[in-house]
Amino acid sequence: MSHSSDLDIKGFFDTIDHALLVRALRKHCQEPWVLLYVGRWLKAPVEMPDGTIQKREAGTPQGGVVSPLLANLFLHYAFDVGTRAPILVEARPNARWSLDFVHDQFANGRRFRILNIVDDVTKECLGAIPETSISGRRVARELTAIVQRRGKPGMIVSDHGTEFTCNAMLAWCKDAAIDWHFIAPGKPMQNGFVESFNGRMRDELLNETLFFDLDDARAKIANWVADYNLQRPHSSLKYLTPAAYAAHLTATDDRLRNPDQLRRSSVAPSAPLGVQNPRL
């Protein structure tokens, strides 16, 4: 669920690629004299302890403040941006799920939260679980129930909330063999599908409805989710409802997996020789 890397600092400063480093710098600086200075500074020859002069083809000169700044800039694009690049998702149900919490309160002022689980491709709401407190173990149980009902996702995306990073979820991911991707801290739009769903739920349901207790919230949220999945067309889904779009993708996938169906022609066969059309 998490990734770490060991970095050889000395080797990194000695071998960093000049072209990539200048390319990263150009994203933040267009001053010709700065680019010229950095380019010359990077390629300045180095005098070795024995007095020989060694040309510099890679790496950054040591001992100055510019070198660490450039190295940090390079690392930002190599790791922060590179590892957060958009993830290509296959157009099929269960390719990727997104999880997030949305908060609200009962009529008496007591707060509760809703765990929303969304299929990023079909836009279906797979679960909207209201509770006053939801632990990592509860998240794991809800995901297990959805997997048993619907099948396993190719990937799950969430933020770094403690419910998603606790030992219970780590163990669940390992046992279920499901890849879990965390978005960058402070970048909620990297989880844009469920964020969009949260906004729609907020505008259409939470801001317009009084919830008197947990049972009342469960019933009203379940009714809204059923309407959202079964009755609400989406322009991004070819004006189909999420459930209908999921069925369409499943049927298309089944046809592609069955070559015999692809060979069948939708055109009616021609009449046998000698048989005339009675309308003519």
PDB file of C-alpha atoms in Angstrom:
ATOM      1  CA  MET A   1       0.000   0.000   0.000  1.00  0.00           C
ATOM      2  CA  SER A   2       2.932   2.306   0.592  1.00  0.00           C
ATOM      3  CA  HIS A   3       6.185   2.687  -1.267  1.00  0.00           C
ATOM      4  CA  SER A   4       9.638   3.732  -0.122  1.00  0.00           C
ATOM      5  CA  SER A   5      12.937   4.188  -1.914  1.00  0.00           C
ATOM      6  CA  ASP A   6      16.540   4.203  -0.759  1.00  0.00           C
ATOM      7  CA  LEU A   7      18.502   7.036  -2.341  1.00  0.00           C
ATOM      8  CA  ASP A   8      22.282   7.100  -2.614  1.00  0.00           C
ATOM      9  CA  ILE A   9      22.804  10.833  -2.073  1.00  0.00           C
ATOM     10  CA  LYS A  10      26.413  10.958  -3.244  1.00  0.00           C
ATOM     11  CA  GLY A  11      25.666   8.805  -6.266  1.00  0.00           C
ATOM     12  CA  PHE A  12      22.622  10.900  -7.044  1.00  0.00           C
ATOM     13  CA  PHE A  13      24.542  14.194  -7.031  1.00  0.00           C
ATOM     14  CA  ASP A  14      27.309  12.633  -9.124  1.00  0.00           C
ATOM     15  CA  THR A  15      25.083  11.064 -11.787  1.00  0.00           C
ATOM     16  CA  ILE A  16      22.013  13.295 -12.163  1.00  0.00           C
ATOM     17  CA  ASP A  17      21.229  13.854 -15.852  1.00  0.00           C
ATOM     18  CA  HIS A  18      21.904  17.442 -16.975  1.00  0.00           C
ATOM     19  CA  ALA A  19      19.258  17.502 -19.695  1.00  0.00           C
ATOM     20  CA  LEU A  20      16.526  16.323 -17.328  1.00  0.00           C
ATOM     21  CA  LEU A  21      17.665  18.768 -14.661  1.00  0.00           C
ATOM     22  CA  VAL A  22      17.529  21.755 -17.024  1.00  0.00           C
ATOM     23  CA  ARG A  23      14.178  20.540 -18.356  1.00  0.00           C
ATOM     24  CA  ALA A  24      12.769  20.653 -14.821  1.00  0.00           C
ATOM     25  CA  LEU A  25      14.275  24.100 -14.269  1.00  0.00           C
ATOM     26  CA  ARG A  26      12.637  25.481 -17.433  1.00  0.00           C
ATOM     27  CA  LYS A  27       9.212  24.736 -15.960  1.00  0.00           C
ATOM     28  CA  HIS A  28       9.833  27.397 -13.300  1.00  0.00           C
ATOM     29  CA  CYS A  29      12.318  29.807 -14.870  1.00  0.00           C
ATOM     30  CA  GLN A  30      12.393  31.448 -18.299  1.00  0.00           C
ATOM     31  CA  GLU A  31      15.199  33.941 -17.607  1.00  0.00           C
ATOM     32  CA  PRO A  32      17.813  33.330 -20.340  1.00  0.00           C
ATOM     33  CA  TRP A  33      20.748  34.417 -18.181  1.00  0.00           C
ATOM     34  CA  VAL A  34      19.748  32.039 -15.364  1.00  0.00           C
ATOM     35  CA  LEU A  35      19.414  29.110 -17.756  1.00  0.00           C
ATOM     36  CA  LEU A  36      22.750  30.028 -19.373  1.00  0.00           C
ATOM     37  CA  TYR A  37      24.491  30.293 -16.000  1.00  0.00           C
ATOM     38  CA  VAL A  38      23.118  26.979 -14.738  1.00  0.00           C
ATOM     39  CA  GLY A  39      24.002  25.235 -17.991  1.00  0.00           C
ATOM     40  CA  ARG A  40      27.595  26.467 -17.861  1.00  0.00           C
ATOM     41  CA  TRP A  41      27.875  25.790 -14.137  1.00  0.00           C
ATOM     42  CA  LEU A  42      26.728  22.189 -14.567  1.00  0.00           C
ATOM     43  CA  LYS A  43      29.240  21.494 -17.326  1.00  0.00           C
ATOM     44  CA  ALA A  44      32.197  23.287 -15.734  1.00  0.00           C
ATOM     45  CA  PRO A  45      35.202  20.912 -15.642  1.00  0.00           C
ATOM     46  CA  VAL A  46      36.388  19.598 -12.279  1.00  0.00           C
ATOM     47  CA  GLU A  47      39.990  19.634 -11.079  1.00  0.00           C
ATOM     48  CA  MET A  48      40.808  16.287  -9.488  1.00  0.00           C
ATOM     49  CA  PRO A  49      43.112  15.878  -6.428  1.00  0.00           C
ATOM     50  CA  ASP A  50      45.975  14.846  -8.710  1.00  0.00           C
ATOM     51  CA  GLY A  51      45.650  18.051 -10.729  1.00  0.00           C
ATOM     52  CA  THR A  52      44.023  16.543 -13.770  1.00  0.00           C
ATOM     53  CA  ILE A  53      40.959  18.208 -15.297  1.00  0.00           C
ATOM     54  CA  GLN A  54      37.865  16.060 -15.724  1.00  0.00           C
ATOM     55  CA  LYS A  55      34.966  17.070 -17.933  1.00  0.00           C
ATOM     56  CA  ARG A  56      31.539  16.919 -16.331  1.00  0.00           C
ATOM     57  CA  GLU A  57      28.895  15.071 -18.343  1.00  0.00           C
ATOM     58  CA  ALA A  58      26.495  14.427 -15.452  1.00  0.00           C
ATOM     59  CA  GLY A  59      26.026  15.334 -11.813  1.00  0.00           C
ATOM     60  CA  THR A  60      26.069  18.676 -10.005  1.00  0.00           C
ATOM     61  CA  PRO A  61      29.008  20.508  -8.428  1.00  0.00           C
ATOM     62  CA  GLN A  62      29.191  20.028  -4.673  1.00  0.00           C
ATOM     63  CA  GLY A  63      29.579  22.615  -1.936  1.00  0.00           C
ATOM     64  CA  GLY A  64      27.144  25.286  -3.103  1.00  0.00           C
ATOM     65  CA  VAL A  65      23.546  26.160  -2.335  1.00  0.00           C
ATOM     66  CA  VAL A  66      22.437  25.836  -5.968  1.00  0.00           C
ATOM     67  CA  SER A  67      23.150  22.121  -6.224  1.00  0.00           C
ATOM     68  CA  PRO A  68      20.699  20.989  -3.495  1.00  0.00           C
ATOM     69  CA  LEU A  69      18.027  23.326  -4.864  1.00  0.00           C
ATOM     70  CA  LEU A  70      18.316  21.872  -8.345  1.00  0.00           C
ATOM     71  CA  ALA A  71      18.411  18.332  -6.965  1.00  0.00           C
ATOM     72  CA  ASN A  72      15.232  18.916  -4.945  1.00  0.00           C
ATOM     73  CA  LEU A  73      13.536  20.353  -8.008  1.00  0.00           C
ATOM     74  CA  PHE A  74      14.492  17.277  -9.996  1.00  0.00           C
ATOM     75  CA  LEU A  75      13.271  14.941  -7.242  1.00  0.00           C
ATOM     76  CA  HIS A  76       9.932  16.744  -7.202  1.00  0.00           C
ATOM     77  CA  TYR A  77       9.291  15.846 -10.829  1.00  0.00           C
ATOM     78  CA  ALA A  78      10.895  12.424 -10.618  1.00  0.00           C
ATOM     79  CA  PHE A  79       8.956  11.249  -7.558  1.00  0.00           C
ATOM     80  CA  ASP A  80       6.125  13.587  -6.481  1.00  0.00           C
ATOM     81  CA  VAL A  81       4.792  14.266  -9.969  1.00  0.00           C
ATOM     82  CA  GLY A  82       5.958  11.054 -11.598  1.00  0.00           C
ATOM     83  CA  THR A  83       4.357   8.748  -9.058  1.00  0.00           C
ATOM     84  CA  ARG A  84       1.143  10.813  -9.109  1.00  0.00           C
ATOM     85  CA  ALA A  85       0.701  10.675 -12.870  1.00  0.00           C
ATOM     86  CA  PRO A  86      -2.837   9.874 -14.038  1.00  0.00           C
ATOM     87  CA  ILE A  87      -3.611   6.162 -13.823  1.00  0.00           C
ATOM     88  CA  LEU A  88      -4.921   4.580 -16.998  1.00  0.00           C
ATOM     89  CA  VAL A  89      -8.105   2.670 -16.246  1.00  0.00           C
ATOM     90  CA  GLU A  90      -9.719   0.031 -18.433  1.00  0.00           C
ATOM     91  CA  ALA A  91     -13.308   0.836 -19.426  1.00  0.00           C
ATOM     92  CA  ARG A  92     -15.026  -1.909 -17.465  1.00  0.00           C
ATOM     93  CA  PRO A  93     -16.843  -2.232 -14.158  1.00  0.00           C
ATOM     94  CA  ASN A  94     -14.601  -2.822 -11.127  1.00  0.00           C
ATOM     95  CA  ALA A  95     -11.519  -1.445 -12.857  1.00  0.00           C
ATOM     96  CA  ARG A  96     -11.070   1.077 -10.032  1.00  0.00           C
ATOM     97  CA  TRP A  97     -12.985   2.064  -6.923  1.00  0.00           C
ATOM     98  CA  SER A  98     -12.652   5.309  -4.969  1.00  0.00           C
ATOM     99  CA  LEU A  99     -13.337   5.818  -1.255  1.00  0.00           C
ATOM    100  CA  ASP A 100     -13.897   8.946   0.793  1.00  0.00           C
ATOM    101  CA  PHE A 101     -15.867  10.279   3.748  1.00  0.00           C
ATOM    102  CA  VAL A 102     -18.461  13.040   3.785  1.00  0.00           C
ATOM    103  CA  HIS A 103     -19.690  14.578   7.043  1.00  0.00           C
ATOM    104  CA  ASP A 104     -23.099  15.782   8.238  1.00  0.00           C
ATOM    105  CA  GLN A 105     -25.135  16.064  11.436  1.00  0.00           C
ATOM    106  CA  PHE A 106     -28.471  14.969  12.835  1.00  0.00           C
ATOM    107  CA  ALA A 107     -31.268  17.402  13.732  1.00  0.00           C
ATOM    108  CA  ASN A 108     -30.053  17.361  17.352  1.00  0.00           C
ATOM    109  CA  GLY A 109     -26.574  18.530  16.303  1.00  0.00           C
ATOM    110  CA  ARG A 110     -24.783  15.200  16.724  1.00  0.00           C
ATOM    111  CA  ARG A 111     -22.341  14.617  13.912  1.00  0.00           C
ATOM    112  CA  PHE A 112     -22.030  11.537  11.732  1.00  0.00           C
ATOM    113  CA  ARG A 113     -20.065  10.565   8.638  1.00  0.00           C
ATOM    114  CA  ILE A 114     -20.781   8.627   5.474  1.00  0.00           C
ATOM    115  CA  LEU A 115     -18.298   6.267   3.822  1.00  0.00           C
ATOM    116  CA  ASN A 116     -18.849   6.577   0.059  1.00  0.00           C
ATOM    117  CA  ILE A 117     -17.531   3.924  -2.318  1.00  0.00           C
ATOM    118  CA  VAL A 118     -17.754   4.684  -6.038  1.00  0.00           C
ATOM    119  CA  ASP A 119     -16.890   2.775  -9.216  1.00  0.00           C
ATOM    120  CA  ASP A 120     -14.812   5.304 -11.161  1.00  0.00           C
ATOM    121  CA  VAL A 121     -15.766   3.926 -14.591  1.00  0.00           C
ATOM    122  CA  THR A 122     -19.502   3.306 -14.248  1.00  0.00           C
ATOM    123  CA  LYS A 123     -20.040   6.090 -11.652  1.00  0.00           C
ATOM    124  CA  GLU A 124     -22.120   3.645  -9.579  1.00  0.00           C
ATOM    125  CA  CYS A 125     -22.317   4.223  -5.854  1.00  0.00           C
ATOM    126  CA  LEU A 126     -21.327   0.828  -4.483  1.00  0.00           C
ATOM    127  CA  GLY A 127     -21.849   1.834  -0.894  1.00  0.00           C
ATOM    128  CA  ALA A 128     -22.882   4.826   1.216  1.00  0.00           C
ATOM    129  CA  ILE A 129     -22.527   3.797   4.847  1.00  0.00           C
ATOM    130  CA  PRO A 130     -23.590   6.324   7.516  1.00  0.00           C
ATOM    131  CA  GLU A 131     -22.207   5.872  11.027  1.00  0.00           C
ATOM    132  CA  THR A 132     -21.251   8.028  13.968  1.00  0.00           C
ATOM    133  CA  SER A 133     -17.842   6.314  13.966  1.00  0.00           C
ATOM    134  CA  ILE A 134     -16.255   4.135  11.289  1.00  0.00           C
ATOM    135  CA  SER A 135     -13.028   2.267  12.013  1.00  0.00           C
ATOM    136  CA  GLY A 136     -10.624   0.607   9.638  1.00  0.00           C
ATOM    137  CA  ARG A 137     -12.073  -2.778  10.560  1.00  0.00           C
ATOM    138  CA  ARG A 138     -15.541  -1.557   9.600  1.00  0.00           C
ATOM    139  CA  VAL A 139     -14.222  -0.270   6.257  1.00  0.00           C
ATOM    140  CA  ALA A 140     -12.670  -3.691   5.632  1.00  0.00           C
ATOM    141  CA  ARG A 141     -15.974  -5.445   6.423  1.00  0.00           C
ATOM    142  CA  GLU A 142     -17.929  -3.199   4.074  1.00  0.00           C
ATOM    143  CA  LEU A 143     -15.412  -3.720   1.271  1.00  0.00           C
ATOM    144  CA  THR A 144     -15.505  -7.489   1.809  1.00  0.00           C
ATOM    145  CA  ALA A 145     -19.295  -7.474   1.488  1.00  0.00           C
ATOM    146  CA  ILE A 146     -19.149  -5.467  -1.751  1.00  0.00           C
ATOM    147  CA  VAL A 147     -16.440  -7.727  -3.205  1.00  0.00           C
ATOM    148  CA  GLN A 148     -18.551 -10.807  -2.416  1.00  0.00           C
ATOM    149  CA  ARG A 149     -21.547  -9.228  -4.121  1.00  0.00           C
ATOM    150  CA  ARG A 150     -19.845  -7.572  -7.092  1.00  0.00           C
ATOM    151  CA  GLY A 151     -16.339  -8.962  -7.551  1.00  0.00           C
ATOM    152  CA  LYS A 152     -12.857  -7.674  -6.785  1.00  0.00           C
ATOM    153  CA  PRO A 153     -11.673  -4.268  -8.068  1.00  0.00           C
ATOM    154  CA  GLY A 154      -8.478  -3.842 -10.009  1.00  0.00           C
ATOM    155  CA  MET A 155      -7.483  -0.932  -7.771  1.00  0.00           C
ATOM    156  CA  ILE A 156      -8.774   1.178  -4.893  1.00  0.00           C
ATOM    157  CA  VAL A 157      -7.952   4.878  -4.494  1.00  0.00           C
ATOM    158  CA  SER A 158      -8.236   6.948  -1.317  1.00  0.00           C
ATOM    159  CA  ASP A 159      -6.572   9.664   0.725  1.00  0.00           C
ATOM    160  CA  HIS A 160      -4.304   8.995   3.719  1.00  0.00           C
ATOM    161  CA  GLY A 161      -7.083   8.907   6.311  1.00  0.00           C
ATOM    162  CA  THR A 162      -6.317   6.799   9.362  1.00  0.00           C
ATOM    163  CA  GLU A 163      -9.206   4.478   8.510  1.00  0.00           C
ATOM    164  CA  PHE A 164      -7.439   3.608   5.250  1.00  0.00           C
ATOM    165  CA  THR A 165      -3.867   3.371   6.565  1.00  0.00           C
ATOM    166  CA  CYS A 166      -4.441   1.357   9.742  1.00  0.00           C
ATOM    167  CA  ASN A 167      -3.174  -2.185  10.288  1.00  0.00           C
ATOM    168  CA  ALA A 168      -6.631  -3.636   9.649  1.00  0.00           C
ATOM    169  CA  MET A 169      -6.692  -2.204   6.126  1.00  0.00           C
ATOM    170  CA  LEU A 170      -3.087  -3.191   5.464  1.00  0.00           C
ATOM    171  CA  ALA A 171      -3.954  -6.766   6.395  1.00  0.00           C
ATOM    172  CA  TRP A 172      -7.145  -6.690   4.318  1.00  0.00           C
ATOM    173  CA  CYS A 173      -5.309  -5.483   1.205  1.00  0.00           C
ATOM    174  CA  LYS A 174      -2.684  -8.180   1.610  1.00  0.00           C
ATOM    175  CA  ASP A 175      -5.248 -10.947   2.102  1.00  0.00           C
ATOM    176  CA  ALA A 176      -7.470  -9.740  -0.753  1.00  0.00           C
ATOM    177  CA  ALA A 177      -4.492  -9.075  -3.077  1.00  0.00           C
ATOM    178  CA  ILE A 178      -5.894  -5.671  -4.086  1.00  0.00           C
ATOM    179  CA  ASP A 179      -3.700  -2.738  -5.118  1.00  0.00           C
ATOM    180  CA  TRP A 180      -4.401   0.360  -3.006  1.00  0.00           C
ATOM    181  CA  HIS A 181      -3.266   3.746  -4.336  1.00  0.00           C
ATOM    182  CA  PHE A 182      -3.000   6.787  -2.053  1.00  0.00           C
ATOM    183  CA  ILE A 183      -3.404  10.256  -3.530  1.00  0.00           C
ATOM    184  CA  ALA A 184      -0.883  12.986  -2.743  1.00  0.00           C
ATOM    185  CA  PRO A 185      -1.503  14.842   0.537  1.00  0.00           C
ATOM    186  CA  GLY A 186      -3.572  17.975   0.007  1.00  0.00           C
ATOM    187  CA  LYS A 187      -4.584  16.940  -3.531  1.00  0.00           C
ATOM    188  CA  PRO A 188      -8.246  15.860  -3.234  1.00  0.00           C
ATOM    189  CA  MET A 189      -8.862  16.219  -6.974  1.00  0.00           C
ATOM    190  CA  GLN A 190      -6.577  13.241  -7.539  1.00  0.00           C
ATOM    191  CA  ASN A 191      -9.580  11.398  -6.137  1.00  0.00           C
ATOM    192  CA  GLY A 192     -11.919  13.441  -8.300  1.00  0.00           C
ATOM    193  CA  PHE A 193     -14.553  10.791  -9.050  1.00  0.00           C
ATOM    194  CA  VAL A 194     -15.633  10.280  -5.460  1.00  0.00           C
ATOM    195  CA  GLU A 195     -15.138  13.990  -4.682  1.00  0.00           C
ATOM    196  CA  SER A 196     -17.613  14.796  -7.455  1.00  0.00           C
ATOM    197  CA  PHE A 197     -20.025  12.240  -6.048  1.00  0.00           C
ATOM    198  CA  ASN A 198     -19.630  13.737  -2.563  1.00  0.00           C
ATOM    199  CA  GLY A 199     -20.496  17.172  -3.941  1.00  0.00           C
ATOM    200  CA  ARG A 200     -23.611  15.865  -5.636  1.00  0.00           C
ATOM    201  CA  MET A 201     -24.716  14.071  -2.471  1.00  0.00           C
ATOM    202  CA  ARG A 202     -24.088  17.239  -0.484  1.00  0.00           C
ATOM    203  CA  ASP A 203     -26.103  19.462  -2.838  1.00  0.00           C
ATOM    204  CA  GLU A 204     -29.000  17.111  -3.553  1.00  0.00           C
ATOM    205  CA  LEU A 205     -29.406  15.255  -0.270  1.00  0.00           C
ATOM    206  CA  LEU A 206     -27.463  16.410   2.766  1.00  0.00           C
ATOM    207  CA  ASN A 207     -28.169  20.127   2.387  1.00  0.00           C
ATOM    208  CA  GLU A 208     -31.864  19.495   1.719  1.00  0.00           C
ATOM    209  CA  THR A 209     -32.696  16.812   4.283  1.00  0.00           C
ATOM    210  CA  LEU A 210     -33.130  16.593   8.039  1.00  0.00           C
ATOM    211  CA  PHE A 211     -31.829  13.388   9.609  1.00  0.00           C
ATOM    212  CA  PHE A 212     -33.313  12.560  13.008  1.00  0.00           C
ATOM    213  CA  ASP A 213     -31.246   9.501  13.882  1.00  0.00           C
ATOM    214  CA  LEU A 214     -29.009   6.873  12.334  1.00  0.00           C
ATOM    215  CA  ASP A 215     -31.858   4.658  11.107  1.00  0.00           C
ATOM    216  CA  ASP A 216     -33.507   7.648   9.470  1.00  0.00           C
ATOM    217  CA  ALA A 217     -30.223   8.584   7.784  1.00  0.00           C
ATOM    218  CA  ARG A 218     -29.693   5.041   6.524  1.00  0.00           C
ATOM    219  CA  ALA A 219     -33.146   4.869   4.971  1.00  0.00           C
ATOM    220  CA  LYS A 220     -32.992   8.290   3.292  1.00  0.00           C
ATOM    221  CA  ILE A 221     -29.441   7.803   2.010  1.00  0.00           C
ATOM    222  CA  ALA A 222     -30.312   4.344   0.633  1.00  0.00           C
ATOM    223  CA  ASN A 223     -33.306   5.787  -1.251  1.00  0.00           C
ATOM    224  CA  TRP A 224     -31.177   8.560  -2.728  1.00  0.00           C
ATOM    225  CA  VAL A 225     -28.441   6.111  -3.786  1.00  0.00           C
ATOM    226  CA  ALA A 226     -31.011   3.834  -5.467  1.00  0.00           C
ATOM    227  CA  ASP A 227     -32.381   6.796  -7.426  1.00  0.00           C
ATOM    228  CA  TYR A 228     -28.859   7.905  -8.329  1.00  0.00           C
ATOM    229  CA  ASN A 229     -27.821   4.469  -9.606  1.00  0.00           C
ATOM    230  CA  LEU A 230     -31.053   3.416 -11.334  1.00  0.00           C
ATOM    231  CA  GLN A 231     -32.927   6.551 -12.405  1.00  0.00           C
ATOM    232  CA  ARG A 232     -30.385   9.317 -12.991  1.00  0.00           C
ATOM    233  CA  PRO A 233     -28.852   9.565 -16.514  1.00  0.00           C
ATOM    234  CA  HIS A 234     -25.327  10.994 -16.788  1.00  0.00           C
ATOM    235  CA  SER A 235     -24.050  12.906 -19.792  1.00  0.00           C
ATOM    236  CA  SER A 236     -20.588  11.368 -19.279  1.00  0.00           C
ATOM    237  CA  LEU A 237     -22.173   7.898 -19.530  1.00  0.00           C
ATOM    238  CA  LYS A 238     -23.860   8.524 -22.902  1.00  0.00           C
ATOM    239  CA  TYR A 239     -26.959   9.637 -21.008  1.00  0.00           C
ATOM    240  CA  LEU A 240     -27.390   6.247 -19.375  1.00  0.00           C
ATOM    241  CA  THR A 241     -27.859   5.636 -15.687  1.00  0.00           C
ATOM    242  CA  PRO A 242     -24.813   4.233 -13.841  1.00  0.00           C
ATOM    243  CA  ALA A 243     -26.471   0.813 -13.554  1.00  0.00           C
ATOM    244  CA  ALA A 244     -27.441   0.763 -17.252  1.00  0.00           C
ATOM    245  CA  TYR A 245     -23.958   1.864 -18.298  1.00  0.00           C
ATOM    246  CA  ALA A 246     -22.394  -0.907 -16.207  1.00  0.00           C
ATOM    247  CA  ALA A 247     -24.692  -3.440 -17.877  1.00  0.00           C
ATOM    248  CA  HIS A 248     -23.752  -2.020 -21.295  1.00  0.00           C
ATOM    249  CA  LEU A 249     -20.031  -2.374 -20.594  1.00  0.00           C
ATOM    250  CA  THR A 250     -20.513  -5.909 -19.281  1.00  0.00           C
ATOM    251  CA  ALA A 251     -22.491  -6.929 -22.365  1.00  0.00           C
ATOM    252  CA  THR A 252     -19.886  -5.399 -24.665  1.00  0.00           C
ATOM    253  CA  ASP A 253     -17.108  -7.221 -22.825  1.00  0.00           C
ATOM    254  CA  ASP A 254     -19.019 -10.498 -23.096  1.00  0.00           C
ATOM    255  CA  ARG A 255     -19.416 -10.061 -26.864  1.00  0.00           C
ATOM    256  CA  LEU A 256     -15.713  -9.356 -27.259  1.00  0.00           C
ATOM    257  CA  ARG A 257     -14.911 -12.500 -25.299  1.00  0.00           C
ATOM    258  CA  ASN A 258     -17.231 -14.593 -27.489  1.00  0.00           C
ATOM    259  CA  PRO A 259     -16.004 -14.578 -31.123  1.00  0.00           C
ATOM    260  CA  ASP A 260     -19.152 -16.397 -32.294  1.00  0.00           C
ATOM    261  CA  GLN A 261     -21.304 -13.404 -31.357  1.00  0.00           C
ATOM    262  CA  LEU A 262     -19.023 -11.085 -33.303  1.00  0.00           C
ATOM    263  CA  ARG A 263     -19.411 -13.246 -36.429  1.00  0.00           C
ATOM    264  CA  ARG A 264     -23.199 -13.096 -36.351  1.00  0.00           C
ATOM    265  CA  SER A 265     -24.581 -10.638 -38.856  1.00  0.00           C
ATOM    266  CA  SER A 266     -27.438  -8.331 -37.950  1.00  0.00           C
ATOM    267  CA  VAL A 267     -28.477  -8.226 -41.632  1.00  0.00           C
ATOM    268  CA  ALA A 268     -31.285 -10.613 -42.622  1.00  0.00           C
ATOM    269  CA  PRO A 269     -30.188 -13.366 -45.047  1.00  0.00           C
ATOM    270  CA  SER A 270     -31.204 -13.021 -48.675  1.00  0.00           C
ATOM    271  CA  ALA A 271     -34.217 -14.945 -49.913  1.00  0.00           C
ATOM    272  CA  PRO A 272     -33.583 -18.326 -51.523  1.00  0.00           C
ATOM    273  CA  LEU A 273     -33.264 -18.416 -55.321  1.00  0.00           C
ATOM    274  CA  GLY A 274     -36.689 -18.261 -56.961  1.00  0.00           C
ATOM    275  CA  VAL A 275     -38.520 -16.766 -54.000  1.00  0.00           C
ATOM    276  CA  GLN A 276     -39.926 -13.305 -54.724  1.00  0.00           C
ATOM    277  CA  ASN A 277     -40.879 -10.525 -52.381  1.00  0.00           C
ATOM    278  CA  PRO A 278     -44.714 -10.543 -52.268  1.00  0.00           C
ATOM    279  CA  ARG A 279     -44.746  -6.729 -51.961  1.00  0.00           C
ATOM    280  CA  LEU A 280     -43.135  -6.334 -55.388  1.00  0.00           C
TER     281      LEU A 280
END
